[in-house]
CSV table of C-alpha atoms and ligand atoms in Angstrom, one decimal:
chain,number,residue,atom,x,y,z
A,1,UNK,CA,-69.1,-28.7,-27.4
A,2,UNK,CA,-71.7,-29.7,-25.0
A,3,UNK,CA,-74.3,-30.7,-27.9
A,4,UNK,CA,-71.4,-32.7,-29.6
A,5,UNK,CA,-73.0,-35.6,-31.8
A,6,UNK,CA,-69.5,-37.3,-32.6
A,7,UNK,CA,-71.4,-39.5,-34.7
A,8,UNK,CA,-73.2,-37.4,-37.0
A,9,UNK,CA,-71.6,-37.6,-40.5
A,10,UNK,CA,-70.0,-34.9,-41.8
A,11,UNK,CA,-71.3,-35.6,-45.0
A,12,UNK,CA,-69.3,-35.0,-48.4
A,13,UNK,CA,-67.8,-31.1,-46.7
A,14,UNK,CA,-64.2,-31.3,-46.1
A,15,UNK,CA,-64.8,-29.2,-42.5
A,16,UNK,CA,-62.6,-26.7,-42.2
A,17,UNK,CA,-65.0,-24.9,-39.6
A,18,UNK,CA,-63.7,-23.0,-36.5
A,19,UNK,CA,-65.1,-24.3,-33.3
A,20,UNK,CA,-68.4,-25.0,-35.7
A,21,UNK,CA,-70.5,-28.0,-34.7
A,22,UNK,CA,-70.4,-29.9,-37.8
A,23,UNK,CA,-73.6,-30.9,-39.7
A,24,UNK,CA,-75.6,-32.0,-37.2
A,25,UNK,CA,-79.1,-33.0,-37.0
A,26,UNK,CA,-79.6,-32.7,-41.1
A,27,UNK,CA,-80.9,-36.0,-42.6
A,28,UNK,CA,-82.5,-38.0,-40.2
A,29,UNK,CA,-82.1,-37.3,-37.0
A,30,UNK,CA,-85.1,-35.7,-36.1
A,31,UNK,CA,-86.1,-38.6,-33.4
A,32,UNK,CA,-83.3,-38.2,-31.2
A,33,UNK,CA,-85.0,-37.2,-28.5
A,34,UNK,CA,-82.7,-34.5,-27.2
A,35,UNK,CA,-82.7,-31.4,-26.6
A,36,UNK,CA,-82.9,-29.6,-30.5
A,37,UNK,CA,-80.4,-26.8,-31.5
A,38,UNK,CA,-81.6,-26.4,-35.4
A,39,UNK,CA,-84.6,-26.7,-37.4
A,40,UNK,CA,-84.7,-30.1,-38.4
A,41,UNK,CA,-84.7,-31.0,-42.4
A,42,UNK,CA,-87.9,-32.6,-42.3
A,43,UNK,CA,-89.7,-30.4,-40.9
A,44,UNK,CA,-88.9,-27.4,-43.0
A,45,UNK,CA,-91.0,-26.3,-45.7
A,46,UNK,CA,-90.2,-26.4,-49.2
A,47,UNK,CA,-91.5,-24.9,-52.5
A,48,UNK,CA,-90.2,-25.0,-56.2
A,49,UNK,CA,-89.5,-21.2,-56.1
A,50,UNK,CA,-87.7,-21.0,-52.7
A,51,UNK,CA,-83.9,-21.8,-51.9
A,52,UNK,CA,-83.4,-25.2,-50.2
A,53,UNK,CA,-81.3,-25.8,-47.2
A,54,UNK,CA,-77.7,-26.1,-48.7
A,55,UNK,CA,-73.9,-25.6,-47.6
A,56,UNK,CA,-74.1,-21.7,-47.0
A,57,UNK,CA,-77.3,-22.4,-44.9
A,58,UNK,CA,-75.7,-24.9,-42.7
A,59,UNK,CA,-72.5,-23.0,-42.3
A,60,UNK,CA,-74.7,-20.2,-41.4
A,61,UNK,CA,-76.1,-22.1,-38.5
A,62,UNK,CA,-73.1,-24.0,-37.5
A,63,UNK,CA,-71.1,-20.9,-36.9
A,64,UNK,CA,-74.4,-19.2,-34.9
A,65,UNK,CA,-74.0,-22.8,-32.9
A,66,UNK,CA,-70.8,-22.2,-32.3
A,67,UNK,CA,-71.4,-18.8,-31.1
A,68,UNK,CA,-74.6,-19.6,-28.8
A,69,UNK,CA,-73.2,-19.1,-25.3
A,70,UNK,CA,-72.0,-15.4,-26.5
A,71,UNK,CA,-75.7,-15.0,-28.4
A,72,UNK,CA,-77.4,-16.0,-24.9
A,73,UNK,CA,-75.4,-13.8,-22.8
A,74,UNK,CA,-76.2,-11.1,-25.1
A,75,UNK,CA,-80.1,-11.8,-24.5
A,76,UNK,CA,-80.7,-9.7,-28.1
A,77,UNK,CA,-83.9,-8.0,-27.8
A,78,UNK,CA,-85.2,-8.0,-31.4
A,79,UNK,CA,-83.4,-10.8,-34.2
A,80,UNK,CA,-83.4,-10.6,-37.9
A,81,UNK,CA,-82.5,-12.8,-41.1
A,82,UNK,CA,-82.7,-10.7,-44.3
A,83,UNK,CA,-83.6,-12.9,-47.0
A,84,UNK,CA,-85.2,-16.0,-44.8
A,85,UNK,CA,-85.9,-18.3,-47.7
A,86,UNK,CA,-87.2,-21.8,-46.3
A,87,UNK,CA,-86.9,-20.0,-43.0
A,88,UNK,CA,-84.3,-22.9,-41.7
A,89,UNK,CA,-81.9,-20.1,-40.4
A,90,UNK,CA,-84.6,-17.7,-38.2
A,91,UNK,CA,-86.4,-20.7,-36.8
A,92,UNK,CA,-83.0,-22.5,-35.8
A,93,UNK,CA,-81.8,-19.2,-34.3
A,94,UNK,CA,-85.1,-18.9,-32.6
A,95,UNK,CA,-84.7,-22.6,-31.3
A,96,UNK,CA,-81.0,-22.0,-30.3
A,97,UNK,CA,-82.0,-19.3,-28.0
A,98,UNK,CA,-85.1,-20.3,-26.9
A,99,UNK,CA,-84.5,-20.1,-23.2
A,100,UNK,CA,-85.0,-16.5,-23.4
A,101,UNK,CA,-88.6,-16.7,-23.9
A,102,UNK,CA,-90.4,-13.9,-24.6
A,103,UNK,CA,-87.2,-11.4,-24.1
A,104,UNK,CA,-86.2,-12.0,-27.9
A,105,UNK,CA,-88.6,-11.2,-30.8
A,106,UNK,CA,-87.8,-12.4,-34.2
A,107,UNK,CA,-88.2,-10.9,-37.6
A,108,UNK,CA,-87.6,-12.1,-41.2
A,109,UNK,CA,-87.9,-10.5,-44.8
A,110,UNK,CA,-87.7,-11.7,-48.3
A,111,UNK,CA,-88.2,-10.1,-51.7
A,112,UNK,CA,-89.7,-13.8,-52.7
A,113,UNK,CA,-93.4,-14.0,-51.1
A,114,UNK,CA,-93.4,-18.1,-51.7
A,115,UNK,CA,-90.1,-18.1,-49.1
A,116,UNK,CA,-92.3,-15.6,-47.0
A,117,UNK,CA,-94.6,-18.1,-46.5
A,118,UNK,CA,-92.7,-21.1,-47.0
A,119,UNK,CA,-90.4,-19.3,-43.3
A,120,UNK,CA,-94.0,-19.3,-41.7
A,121,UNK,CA,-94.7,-22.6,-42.4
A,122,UNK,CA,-91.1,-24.1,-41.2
A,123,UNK,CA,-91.3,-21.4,-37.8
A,124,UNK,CA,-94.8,-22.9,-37.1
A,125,UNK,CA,-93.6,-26.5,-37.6
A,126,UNK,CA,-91.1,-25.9,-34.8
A,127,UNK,CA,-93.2,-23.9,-33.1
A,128,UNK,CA,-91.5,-21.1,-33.0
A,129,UNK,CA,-92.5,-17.6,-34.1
A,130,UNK,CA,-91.0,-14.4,-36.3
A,131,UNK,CA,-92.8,-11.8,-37.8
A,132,UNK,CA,-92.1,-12.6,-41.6
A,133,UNK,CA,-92.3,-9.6,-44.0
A,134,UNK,CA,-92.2,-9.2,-47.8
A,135,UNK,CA,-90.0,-6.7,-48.6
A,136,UNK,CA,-86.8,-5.6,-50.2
A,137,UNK,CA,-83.6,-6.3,-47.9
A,138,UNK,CA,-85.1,-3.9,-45.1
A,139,UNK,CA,-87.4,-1.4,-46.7
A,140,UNK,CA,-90.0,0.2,-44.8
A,141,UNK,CA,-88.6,-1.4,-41.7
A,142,UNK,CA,-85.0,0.8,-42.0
A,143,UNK,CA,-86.4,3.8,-39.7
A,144,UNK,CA,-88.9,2.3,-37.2
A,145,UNK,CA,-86.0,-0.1,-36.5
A,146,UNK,CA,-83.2,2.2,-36.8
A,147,UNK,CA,-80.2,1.1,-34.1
A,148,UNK,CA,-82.6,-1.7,-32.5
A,149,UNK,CA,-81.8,-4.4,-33.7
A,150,UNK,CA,-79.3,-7.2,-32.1
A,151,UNK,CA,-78.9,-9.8,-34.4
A,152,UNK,CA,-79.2,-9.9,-38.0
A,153,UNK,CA,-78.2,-12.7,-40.5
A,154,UNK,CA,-77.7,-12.8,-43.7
A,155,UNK,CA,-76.8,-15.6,-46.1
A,156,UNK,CA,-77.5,-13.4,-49.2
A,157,UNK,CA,-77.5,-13.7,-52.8
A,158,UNK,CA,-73.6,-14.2,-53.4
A,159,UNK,CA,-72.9,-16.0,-56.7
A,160,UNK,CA,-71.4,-14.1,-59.2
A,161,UNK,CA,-73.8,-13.6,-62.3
A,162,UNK,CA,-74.4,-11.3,-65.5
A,163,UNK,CA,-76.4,-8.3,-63.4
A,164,UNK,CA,-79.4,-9.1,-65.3
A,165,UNK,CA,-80.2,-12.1,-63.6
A,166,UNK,CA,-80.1,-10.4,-59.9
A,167,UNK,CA,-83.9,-9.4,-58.9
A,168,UNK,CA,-85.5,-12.1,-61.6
A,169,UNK,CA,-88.8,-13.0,-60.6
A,170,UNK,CA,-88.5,-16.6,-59.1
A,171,UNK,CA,-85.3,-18.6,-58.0
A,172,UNK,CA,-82.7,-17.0,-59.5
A,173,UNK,CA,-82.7,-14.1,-57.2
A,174,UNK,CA,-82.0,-16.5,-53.8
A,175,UNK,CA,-78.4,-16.7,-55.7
A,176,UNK,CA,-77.8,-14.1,-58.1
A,177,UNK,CA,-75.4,-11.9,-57.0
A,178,UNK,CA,-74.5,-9.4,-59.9
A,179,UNK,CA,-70.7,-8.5,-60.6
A,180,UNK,CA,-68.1,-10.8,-58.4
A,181,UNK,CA,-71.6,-11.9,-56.1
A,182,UNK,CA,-71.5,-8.5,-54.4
A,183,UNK,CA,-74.1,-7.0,-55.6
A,184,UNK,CA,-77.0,-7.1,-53.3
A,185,UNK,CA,-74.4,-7.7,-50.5
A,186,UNK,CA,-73.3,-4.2,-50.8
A,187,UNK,CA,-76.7,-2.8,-51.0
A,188,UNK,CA,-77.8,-5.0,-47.7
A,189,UNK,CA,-74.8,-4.0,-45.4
A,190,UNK,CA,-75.5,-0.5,-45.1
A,191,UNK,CA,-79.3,-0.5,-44.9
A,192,UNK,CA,-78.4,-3.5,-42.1
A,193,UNK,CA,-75.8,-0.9,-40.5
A,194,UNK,CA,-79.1,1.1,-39.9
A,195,UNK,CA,-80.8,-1.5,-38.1
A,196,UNK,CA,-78.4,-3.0,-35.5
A,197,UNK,CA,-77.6,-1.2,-32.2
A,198,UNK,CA,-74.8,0.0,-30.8
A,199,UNK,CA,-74.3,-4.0,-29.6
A,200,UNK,CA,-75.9,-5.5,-32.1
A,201,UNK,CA,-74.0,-8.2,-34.5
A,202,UNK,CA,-74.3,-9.3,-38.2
A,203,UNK,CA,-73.2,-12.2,-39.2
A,204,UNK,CA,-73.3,-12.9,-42.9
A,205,UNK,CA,-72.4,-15.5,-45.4
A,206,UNK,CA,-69.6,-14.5,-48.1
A,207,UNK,CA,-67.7,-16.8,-50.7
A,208,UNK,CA,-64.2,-16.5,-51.6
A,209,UNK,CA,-65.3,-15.0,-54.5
A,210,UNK,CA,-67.2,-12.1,-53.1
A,211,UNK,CA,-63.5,-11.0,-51.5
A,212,UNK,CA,-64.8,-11.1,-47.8
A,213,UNK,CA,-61.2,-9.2,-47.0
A,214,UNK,CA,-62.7,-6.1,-48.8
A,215,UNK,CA,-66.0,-6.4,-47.3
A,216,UNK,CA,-64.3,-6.4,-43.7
A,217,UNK,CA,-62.3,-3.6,-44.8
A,218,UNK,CA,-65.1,-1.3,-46.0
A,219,UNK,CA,-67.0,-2.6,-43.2
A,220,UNK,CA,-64.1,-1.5,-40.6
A,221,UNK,CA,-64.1,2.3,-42.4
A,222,UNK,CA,-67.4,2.6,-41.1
A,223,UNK,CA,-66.7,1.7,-37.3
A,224,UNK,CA,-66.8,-2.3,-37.4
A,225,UNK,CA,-64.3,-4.9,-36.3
A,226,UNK,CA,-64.9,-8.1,-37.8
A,227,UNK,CA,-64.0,-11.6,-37.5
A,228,UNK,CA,-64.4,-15.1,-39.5
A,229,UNK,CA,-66.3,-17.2,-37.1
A,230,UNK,CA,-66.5,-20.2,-39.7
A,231,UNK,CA,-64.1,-20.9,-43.2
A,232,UNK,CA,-65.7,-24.2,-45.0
A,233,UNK,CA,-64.7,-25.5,-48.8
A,234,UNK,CA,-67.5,-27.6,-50.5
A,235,UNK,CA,-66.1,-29.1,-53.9
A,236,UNK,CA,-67.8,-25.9,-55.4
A,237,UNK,CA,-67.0,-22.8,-53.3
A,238,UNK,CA,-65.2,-21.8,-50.2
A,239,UNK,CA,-67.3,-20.4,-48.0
A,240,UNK,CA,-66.7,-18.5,-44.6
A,241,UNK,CA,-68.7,-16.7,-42.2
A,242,UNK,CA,-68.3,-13.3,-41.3
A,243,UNK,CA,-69.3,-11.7,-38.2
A,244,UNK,CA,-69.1,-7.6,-37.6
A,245,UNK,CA,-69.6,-5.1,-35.1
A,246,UNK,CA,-69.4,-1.6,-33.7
A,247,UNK,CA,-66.2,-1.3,-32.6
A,248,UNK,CA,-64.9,2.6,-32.5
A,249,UNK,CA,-61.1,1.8,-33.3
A,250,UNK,CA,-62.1,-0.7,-35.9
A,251,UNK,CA,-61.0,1.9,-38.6
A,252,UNK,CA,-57.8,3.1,-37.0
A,253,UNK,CA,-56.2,0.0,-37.5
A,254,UNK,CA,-53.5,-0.5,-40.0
A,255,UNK,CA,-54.4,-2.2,-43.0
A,256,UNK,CA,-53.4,-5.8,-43.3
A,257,UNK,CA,-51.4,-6.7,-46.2
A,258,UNK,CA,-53.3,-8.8,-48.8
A,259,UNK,CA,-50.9,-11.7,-50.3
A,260,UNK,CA,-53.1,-14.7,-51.0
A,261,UNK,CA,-55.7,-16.4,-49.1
A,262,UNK,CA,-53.7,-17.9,-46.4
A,263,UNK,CA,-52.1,-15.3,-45.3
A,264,UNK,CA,-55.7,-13.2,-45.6
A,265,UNK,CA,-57.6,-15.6,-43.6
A,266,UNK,CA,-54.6,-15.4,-40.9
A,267,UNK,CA,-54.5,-11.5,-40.8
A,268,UNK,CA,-58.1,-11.2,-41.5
A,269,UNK,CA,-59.2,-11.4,-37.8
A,270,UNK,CA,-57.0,-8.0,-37.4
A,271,UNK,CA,-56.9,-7.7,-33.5
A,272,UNK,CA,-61.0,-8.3,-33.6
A,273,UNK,CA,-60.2,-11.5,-32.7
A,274,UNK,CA,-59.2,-11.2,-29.5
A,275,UNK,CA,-61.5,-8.5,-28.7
A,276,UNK,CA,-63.5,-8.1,-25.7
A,277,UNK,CA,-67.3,-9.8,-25.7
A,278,UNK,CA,-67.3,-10.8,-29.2
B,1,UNK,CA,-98.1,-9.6,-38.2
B,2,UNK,CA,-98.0,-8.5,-34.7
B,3,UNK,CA,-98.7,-5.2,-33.8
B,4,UNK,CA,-94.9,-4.5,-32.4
B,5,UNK,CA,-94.0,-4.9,-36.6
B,6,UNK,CA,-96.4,-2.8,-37.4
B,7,UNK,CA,-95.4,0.1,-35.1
B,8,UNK,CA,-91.9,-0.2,-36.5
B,9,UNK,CA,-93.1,-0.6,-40.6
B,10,UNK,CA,-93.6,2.9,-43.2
B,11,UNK,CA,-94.1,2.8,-46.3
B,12,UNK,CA,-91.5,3.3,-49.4
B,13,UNK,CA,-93.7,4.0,-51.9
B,14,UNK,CA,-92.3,7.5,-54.0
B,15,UNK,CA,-94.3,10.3,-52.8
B,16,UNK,CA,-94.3,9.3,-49.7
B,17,UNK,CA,-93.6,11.5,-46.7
B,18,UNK,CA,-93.2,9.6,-43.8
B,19,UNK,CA,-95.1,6.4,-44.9
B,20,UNK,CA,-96.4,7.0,-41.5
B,21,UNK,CA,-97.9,5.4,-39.6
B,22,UNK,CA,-99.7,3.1,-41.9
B,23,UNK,CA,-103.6,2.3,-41.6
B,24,UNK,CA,-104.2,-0.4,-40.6
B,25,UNK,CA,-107.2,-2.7,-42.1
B,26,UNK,CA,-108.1,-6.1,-40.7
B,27,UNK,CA,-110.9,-8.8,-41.9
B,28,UNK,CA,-109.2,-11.4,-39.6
B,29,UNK,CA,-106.8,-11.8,-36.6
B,30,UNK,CA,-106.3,-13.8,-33.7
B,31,UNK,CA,-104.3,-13.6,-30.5
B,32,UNK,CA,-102.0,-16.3,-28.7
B,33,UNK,CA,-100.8,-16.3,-25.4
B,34,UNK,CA,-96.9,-15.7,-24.9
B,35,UNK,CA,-95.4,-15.2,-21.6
B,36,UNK,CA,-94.9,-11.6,-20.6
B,37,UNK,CA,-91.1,-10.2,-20.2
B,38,UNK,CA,-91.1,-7.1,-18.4
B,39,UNK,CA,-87.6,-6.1,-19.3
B,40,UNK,CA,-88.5,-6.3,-22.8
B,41,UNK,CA,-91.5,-3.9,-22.5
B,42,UNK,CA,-89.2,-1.4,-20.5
B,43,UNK,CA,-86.2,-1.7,-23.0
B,44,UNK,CA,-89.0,-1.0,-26.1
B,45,UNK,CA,-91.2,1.0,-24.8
B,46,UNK,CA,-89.0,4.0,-25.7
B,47,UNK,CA,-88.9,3.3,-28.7
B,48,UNK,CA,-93.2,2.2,-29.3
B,49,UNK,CA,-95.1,5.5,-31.4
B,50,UNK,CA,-97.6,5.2,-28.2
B,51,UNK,CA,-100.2,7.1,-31.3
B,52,UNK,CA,-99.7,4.7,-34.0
B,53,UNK,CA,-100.2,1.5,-31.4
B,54,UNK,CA,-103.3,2.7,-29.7
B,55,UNK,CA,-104.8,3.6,-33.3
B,56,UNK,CA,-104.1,0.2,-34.6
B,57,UNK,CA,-106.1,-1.6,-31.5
B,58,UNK,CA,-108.9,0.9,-32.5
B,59,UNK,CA,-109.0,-0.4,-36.3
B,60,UNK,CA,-108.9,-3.8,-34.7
B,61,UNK,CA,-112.2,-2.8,-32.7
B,62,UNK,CA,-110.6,-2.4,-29.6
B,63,UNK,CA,-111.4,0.7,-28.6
B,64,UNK,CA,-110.4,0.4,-24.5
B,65,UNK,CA,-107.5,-1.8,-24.9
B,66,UNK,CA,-105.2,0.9,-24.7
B,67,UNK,CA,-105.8,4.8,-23.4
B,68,UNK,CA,-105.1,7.9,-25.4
B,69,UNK,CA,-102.0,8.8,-23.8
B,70,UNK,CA,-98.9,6.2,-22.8
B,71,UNK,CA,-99.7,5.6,-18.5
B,72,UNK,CA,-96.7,7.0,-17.0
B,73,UNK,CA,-93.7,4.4,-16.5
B,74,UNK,CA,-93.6,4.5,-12.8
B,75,UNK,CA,-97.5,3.0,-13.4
B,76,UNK,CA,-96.8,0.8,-16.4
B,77,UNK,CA,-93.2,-0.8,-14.2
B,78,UNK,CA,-95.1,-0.9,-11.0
B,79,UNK,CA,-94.0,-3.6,-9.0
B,80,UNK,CA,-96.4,-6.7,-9.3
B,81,UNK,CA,-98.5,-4.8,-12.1
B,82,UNK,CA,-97.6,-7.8,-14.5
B,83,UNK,CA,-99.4,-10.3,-12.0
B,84,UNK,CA,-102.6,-7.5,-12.0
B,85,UNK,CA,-105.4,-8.0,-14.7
B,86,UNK,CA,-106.1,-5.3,-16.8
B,87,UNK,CA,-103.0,-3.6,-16.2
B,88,UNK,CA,-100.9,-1.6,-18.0
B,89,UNK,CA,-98.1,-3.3,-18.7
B,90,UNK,CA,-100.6,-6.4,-19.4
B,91,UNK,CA,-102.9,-4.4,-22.1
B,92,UNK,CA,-99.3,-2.9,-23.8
B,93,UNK,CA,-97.8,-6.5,-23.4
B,94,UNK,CA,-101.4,-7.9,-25.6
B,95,UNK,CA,-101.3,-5.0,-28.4
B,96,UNK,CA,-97.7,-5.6,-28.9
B,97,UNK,CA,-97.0,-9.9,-29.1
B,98,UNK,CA,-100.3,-11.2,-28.7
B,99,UNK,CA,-102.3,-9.7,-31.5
B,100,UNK,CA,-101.6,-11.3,-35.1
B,101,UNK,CA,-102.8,-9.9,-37.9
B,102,UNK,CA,-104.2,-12.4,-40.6
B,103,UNK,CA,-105.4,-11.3,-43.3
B,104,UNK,CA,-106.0,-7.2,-43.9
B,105,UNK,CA,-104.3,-4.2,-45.3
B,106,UNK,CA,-101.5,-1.2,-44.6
B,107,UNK,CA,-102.6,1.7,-46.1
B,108,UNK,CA,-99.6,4.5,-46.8
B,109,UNK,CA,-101.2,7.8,-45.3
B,110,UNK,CA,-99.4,10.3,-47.6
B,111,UNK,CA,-100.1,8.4,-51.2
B,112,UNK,CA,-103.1,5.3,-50.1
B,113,UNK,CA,-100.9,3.2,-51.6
B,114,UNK,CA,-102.2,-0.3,-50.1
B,115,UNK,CA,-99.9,-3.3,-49.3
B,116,UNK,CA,-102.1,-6.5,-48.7
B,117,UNK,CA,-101.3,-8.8,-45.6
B,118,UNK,CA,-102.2,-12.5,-46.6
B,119,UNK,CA,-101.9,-14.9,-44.0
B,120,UNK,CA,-100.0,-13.0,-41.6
B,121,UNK,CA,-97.1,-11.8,-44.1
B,122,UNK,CA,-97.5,-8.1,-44.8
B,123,UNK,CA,-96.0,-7.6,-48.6
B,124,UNK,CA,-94.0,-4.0,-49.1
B,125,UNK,CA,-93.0,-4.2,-52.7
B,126,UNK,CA,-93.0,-2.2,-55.1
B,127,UNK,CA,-93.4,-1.9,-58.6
B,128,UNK,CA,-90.9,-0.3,-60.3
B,129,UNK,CA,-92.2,2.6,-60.9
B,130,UNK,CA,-93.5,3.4,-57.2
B,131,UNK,CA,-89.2,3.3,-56.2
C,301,SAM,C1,-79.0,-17.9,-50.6
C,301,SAM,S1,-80.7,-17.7,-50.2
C,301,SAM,C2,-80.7,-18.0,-48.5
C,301,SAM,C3,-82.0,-18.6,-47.9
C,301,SAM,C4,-82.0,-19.0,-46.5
C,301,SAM,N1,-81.7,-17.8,-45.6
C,301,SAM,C5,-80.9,-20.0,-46.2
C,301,SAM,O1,-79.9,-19.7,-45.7
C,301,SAM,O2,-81.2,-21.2,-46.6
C,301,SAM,C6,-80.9,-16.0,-50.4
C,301,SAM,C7,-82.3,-15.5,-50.0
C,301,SAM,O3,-82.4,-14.0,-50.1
C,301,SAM,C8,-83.5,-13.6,-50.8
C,301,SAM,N2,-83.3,-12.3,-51.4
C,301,SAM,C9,-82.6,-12.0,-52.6
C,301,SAM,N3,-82.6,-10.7,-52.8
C,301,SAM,C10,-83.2,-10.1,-51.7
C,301,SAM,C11,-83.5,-8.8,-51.4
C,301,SAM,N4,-83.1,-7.8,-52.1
C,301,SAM,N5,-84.2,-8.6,-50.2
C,301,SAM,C12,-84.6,-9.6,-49.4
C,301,SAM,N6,-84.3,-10.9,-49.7
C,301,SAM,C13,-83.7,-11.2,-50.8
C,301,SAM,C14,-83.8,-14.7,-51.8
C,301,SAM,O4,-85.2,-14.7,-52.2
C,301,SAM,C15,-83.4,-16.0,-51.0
C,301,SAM,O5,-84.5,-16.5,-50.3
């Protein structure tokens, strides 16, 4: 990894990432002087009603990290996070790929108009700019931006709760996540299946919990491959990343056999793993 | 909001037709200067309701920015036109990236539903009972 920091701590995760850069660049190392990859912690904004940086947020970015030469060759024309919260994920993804100038245009939306503001504040810190937009998952934006969108991600609402609490006014709704977390997942990925092009990626955050096998299954009866570009286990959840796109045989494939979480996480990559330009 | 979002933004509201285009009202905007990427014009242009962009310079008081009808590509992807003042592919490249809106309004055509923009953030939602 060219922007290896071997000496950046790891921090209390037990890293179980693959090919992530591990938590770089988080507390205090904002003087470096080198060339930056991520938002950097103290310069994102914060608010009382607005999710804070955490584990899923930093997976998130590790695994786009780890996936930045592929992002660059792909030169996406138009970006998105759905659900931006402090806004670390769009501006890092706008700093990752800032080489491509003016060639990639970022957007953002969240139902929470404090994290609205609270992404323009860290983009602007970094100097770095997305069109931020209040609104529900991708309402009002689902046909003007119907197959043109490259990149979206997503580190959604996933905690399992009693439905009531998902769509609560303040911070409950950055984690609420309704009946085994999936809730708002399975409302965001087909109205994000209307956004992205033809070559266009998602990459979302899911927790053991949420049964990321089914999602890549359901995912794969609607024309995408899928792979797990990042598995990491906190002391409270296991997280992974999931990354999907169109891939026309993605639903002729045979099911793989579900028998426990290692032998999942082995099959899971189906033959997506070794597929062409992903 | 820069005027590329708002070519691509409806509104939701129940009742609504299209949501489309939505009127645009602004008390305050600003431009800043970003570096101009023909490829990214050409790829979008396709995809730009030509109507809906030139009426939203025109509620911005801009009234020549950008002409009636889209220039024909062969004008707009001239070779050197992006070094030319005042060309096309200049003017589209402004309306779309430069312009931000500050602080304003999107008025829904088919219900005049209004969705404020405050400091740049356009807010869609709805109440309940507008889903
Ligand atoms: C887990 S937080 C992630 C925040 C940020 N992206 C990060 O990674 O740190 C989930 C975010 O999704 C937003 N959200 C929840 N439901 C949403 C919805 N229906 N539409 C848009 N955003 C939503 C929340 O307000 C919250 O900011």
């Amino acid at each position: 990894m060219a922007d290896g920091d071997g000496a950046a701590a790891p921090g209390k995760l037990t890293e179980l990432s693959i090919g992530g850069e591990k938590g770089l660049l988080r507390k205090g190392k904002a003087s470096s002087g080198r060339t930056l990859n991520t938002a950097q912690i103290p310069l994102v904004a914060s608010h009382p009603e607005v999710y804070e940086p955490c584990d899923d947020s930093f997976a998130l970015v590790d695994a786009l990290l780890s996936d930045k030469a592929q992002l660059l060759t792909l030169q996406p024309r138009l970006c998105m996070e759905v659900g931006c919260g402090s806004g670390y994920v769009i501006t890092s993804l706008a700093i990752m790929l800032r080489q491509l100038g003016s060639g990639t245009q970022y957007l953002a939306t969240d139902i929470n108009q404090h994290a609205a503001k609270t992404t323009q504040a860290t983009l602007e810190a970094h100097g770095v700019h997305a069109d931020v937009i209040v609104t529900d998952i991708v309402s009002g934006l689902d046909k003007g931006l119907a197959g043109m969108v490259d990149v979206v991600v997503v580190n959604p609402p996933y905690v399992p709760t009693p439905q009531e609490e998902i769509g609560c006014k303040g911070i409950a709704s950055s984690w609420a996540g309704g009946l085994n977390g999936r809730q708002v997942i399975d409302r965001i990925l087909p109205a994000v299946r209307e956004i992205l092009s033809e070559r266009g990626w998602l990459y979302m955050v899911a927790l053991e919990d949420n049964d990321p096998l089914d999602i890549c299954h359901l995912m794969s009866e609607v024309g995408y491959a899928s792979r797990v570009v990042l598995k990491r286990c906190t002391e409270e959840e296991s997280l992974f990343v999931l990354k999907f796109w169109q891939d026309p045989h993605a639903g002729t494939h045979a099911s793989p056999k579900y028998s426990g979480s290692e032998s999942w996480f082995s099959q899971l990559p189906f033959r997506s793993l070794w597929h062409k330009g992903s | 909001m820069r005027l590329l979002t708002h070519n691509m933004l409806a509104s939701n509201v129940r009742g609504a037709t299209t949501g489309y285009p939505l009127k645009l009202e602004a008390s305050n905007w600003c431009t800043k200067e970003v570096e101009l990427n023909a490829d990214f014009i050409r790829g979008l242009l396709p995809k730009i309701d030509w109507r809906a962009l030139v009426a939203a310079t025109r509620a911005l008081g801009l009234p020549d920015l950008l002409p009636d009808e889209q220039p024909p590509e062969e004008e707009i992807f001239a070779k050197g036109a992006a070094d030319v003042e005042g060309s096309a592919i200049r003017r589209i490249h402004h309306a779309l990236l430069e312009i931000h809106v500050q602080q304003g309004s999107l008025t829904c055509p088919d219900t005049n539903r209004s969705f404020p923009i405050d400091k740049g953030i356009p807010n869609m939602m709805l109440h309940e009972d507008e889903v």
